[in-house]
mmCIF file of C-alpha atoms in Angstrom:
data_model
loop_
_atom_site.group_PDB
_atom_site.id
_atom_site.type_symbol
_atom_site.label_atom_id
_atom_site.label_comp_id
_atom_site.label_asym_id
_atom_site.label_seq_id
_atom_site.Cartn_x
_atom_site.Cartn_y
_atom_site.Cartn_z
ATOM 1 C CA LEU A 57 114.594 122.232 108.552
ATOM 2 C CA ALA A 58 112.473 119.513 110.403
ATOM 3 C CA TRP A 59 109.471 120.255 108.308
ATOM 4 C CA LEU A 60 111.247 119.286 105.219
ATOM 5 C CA LYS A 61 113.163 116.398 106.613
ATOM 6 C CA THR A 62 109.545 115.047 107.759
ATOM 7 C CA ILE A 63 107.923 115.692 104.406
ATOM 8 C CA GLU A 64 110.772 114.167 102.689
ATOM 9 C CA CYS A 65 110.668 110.864 104.745
ATOM 10 C CA LEU A 66 107.010 110.624 103.961
ATOM 11 C CA LYS A 67 107.282 111.394 100.367
ATOM 12 C CA LYS A 68 110.012 108.671 100.119
ATOM 13 C CA THR A 69 107.792 105.809 101.940
ATOM 14 C CA GLY A 70 105.199 106.610 99.267
ATOM 15 C CA MET A 71 102.618 108.872 101.195
ATOM 16 C CA PRO A 72 100.556 110.538 98.554
ATOM 17 C CA ILE A 73 101.027 114.465 98.717
ATOM 18 C CA LYS A 74 97.503 114.993 99.611
ATOM 19 C CA ASP A 75 98.042 112.991 102.745
ATOM 20 C CA ILE A 76 101.164 114.601 103.423
ATOM 21 C CA LYS A 77 99.358 117.949 103.376
ATOM 22 C CA HIS A 78 96.437 116.440 105.454
ATOM 23 C CA PHE A 79 99.143 115.380 108.119
ATOM 24 C CA ILE A 80 101.111 118.877 108.034
ATOM 25 C CA ASP A 81 97.553 120.519 108.575
ATOM 26 C CA CYS A 82 96.993 118.572 111.545
ATOM 27 C CA CYS A 83 100.210 119.492 112.888
ATOM 28 C CA MET A 84 99.257 122.943 112.299
ATOM 29 C CA GLU A 85 96.237 122.737 114.585
ATOM 30 C CA GLY A 86 98.539 121.734 117.430
ATOM 31 C CA ASP A 87 97.962 119.365 120.392
ATOM 32 C CA SER A 88 94.074 118.571 119.455
ATOM 33 C CA LYS A 89 95.230 116.645 116.728
ATOM 34 C CA ILE A 90 98.069 114.219 118.306
ATOM 35 C CA ASP A 91 95.738 110.903 118.169
ATOM 36 C CA GLU A 92 95.204 111.769 114.492
ATOM 37 C CA ARG A 93 98.981 112.504 113.837
ATOM 38 C CA LEU A 94 100.166 109.303 115.437
ATOM 39 C CA THR A 95 97.494 107.372 113.677
ATOM 40 C CA ILE A 96 98.456 108.607 110.298
ATOM 41 C CA ILE A 97 102.287 108.169 111.386
ATOM 42 C CA GLN A 98 101.722 104.427 112.566
ATOM 43 C CA SER A 99 99.624 103.672 109.236
ATOM 44 C CA GLN A 100 102.653 104.891 107.362
ATOM 45 C CA ARG A 101 104.980 102.896 109.474
ATOM 46 C CA ASP A 102 102.875 99.693 108.816
ATOM 47 C CA SER A 103 103.025 100.277 105.089
ATOM 48 C CA VAL A 104 106.713 100.887 104.971
ATOM 49 C CA ILE A 105 107.084 97.573 107.134
ATOM 50 C CA GLN A 106 104.780 95.529 104.370
ATOM 51 C CA GLN A 107 107.250 97.348 101.732
ATOM 52 C CA ILE A 108 110.503 96.074 103.254
ATOM 53 C CA ASN A 109 108.968 92.192 103.525
ATOM 54 C CA GLU A 110 107.940 92.508 99.863
ATOM 55 C CA LEU A 111 111.178 93.867 98.903
ATOM 56 C CA GLN A 112 112.782 91.035 101.114
ATOM 57 C CA LYS A 113 110.959 88.409 99.004
ATOM 58 C CA MET A 114 112.031 90.064 95.631
ATOM 59 C CA LEU A 115 115.584 90.353 96.935
ATOM 60 C CA GLY A 116 115.569 86.689 97.802
ATOM 61 C CA MET A 117 114.441 85.830 94.291
ATOM 62 C CA LEU A 118 117.005 88.156 92.761
ATOM 63 C CA ASN A 119 119.784 86.419 94.816
ATOM 64 C CA TYR A 120 118.259 82.954 93.341
ATOM 65 C CA LYS A 121 118.542 84.060 89.819
ATOM 66 C CA CYS A 122 122.007 85.436 90.353
ATOM 67 C CA TRP A 123 123.169 81.891 91.676
ATOM 68 C CA TYR A 124 121.262 80.227 89.014
ATOM 69 C CA TYR A 125 122.827 82.102 86.190
ATOM 70 C CA GLU A 126 125.920 82.029 87.635
ATOM 71 C CA THR A 127 126.039 78.345 87.791
ATOM 72 C CA ALA A 128 124.920 78.011 84.260
ATOM 73 C CA LYS A 129 127.372 80.254 83.084
ATOM 74 C CA GLU A 130 130.267 78.183 84.671
ATOM 75 C CA ALA A 131 128.792 75.308 83.291
ATOM 76 C CA GLY A 132 127.945 76.842 79.585
ATOM 77 C CA SER A 133 124.290 75.986 79.813
ATOM 78 C CA CYS A 134 121.182 76.476 81.958
ATOM 79 C CA SER A 135 120.663 72.706 81.353
ATOM 80 C CA VAL A 136 122.885 72.142 84.287
ATOM 81 C CA HIS A 137 120.239 72.740 86.568
ATOM 82 C CA ASP A 138 118.184 69.765 85.069
ATOM 83 C CA ALA A 139 120.523 67.331 86.589
ATOM 84 C CA MET A 140 120.800 68.786 89.922
ATOM 85 C CA THR A 141 119.173 67.455 92.934
ATOM 86 C CA THR A 142 118.069 69.414 95.940
ATOM 87 C CA GLU A 143 120.952 68.557 97.806
ATOM 88 C CA ASN A 144 122.834 70.512 95.153
ATOM 89 C CA ILE A 145 121.114 73.723 95.481
ATOM 90 C CA PRO A 146 121.814 76.286 98.574
ATOM 91 C CA ALA A 147 119.041 75.602 101.339
ATOM 92 C CA GLU A 148 117.953 79.466 101.200
ATOM 93 C CA TYR A 149 116.817 78.999 97.391
ATOM 94 C CA HIS A 150 114.637 75.949 97.894
ATOM 95 C CA GLN A 151 111.708 78.120 97.796
ATOM 96 C CA TYR A 152 112.360 79.220 94.391
ATOM 97 C CA LEU A 153 113.098 75.888 92.697
ATOM 98 C CA ASN A 154 110.216 75.753 90.425
ATOM 99 C CA GLU A 155 111.288 79.436 89.165
ATOM 100 C CA LYS A 156 113.298 79.403 86.012
#
């Protein structure tokens, strides 16, 4: 069961099947491959951290778009944003101001 959970985890993090197989092969070889296994897992962890950071940026943009269109819907037009100053826009969305 532990093997399946490990394989599932690696697959869900985007590791290619051939790399998962290589990792499993290293596990089967025993302690002589501990360093290689550690390197593989550290690399995959770094990849997941990068994915999380990218997803956080995308989530920020989507949150901004939700605010943008909710505000436009309340006003009845997207042109409501043309008259807004930076002070009228939540600070967490300032980095997206040039996005429509």
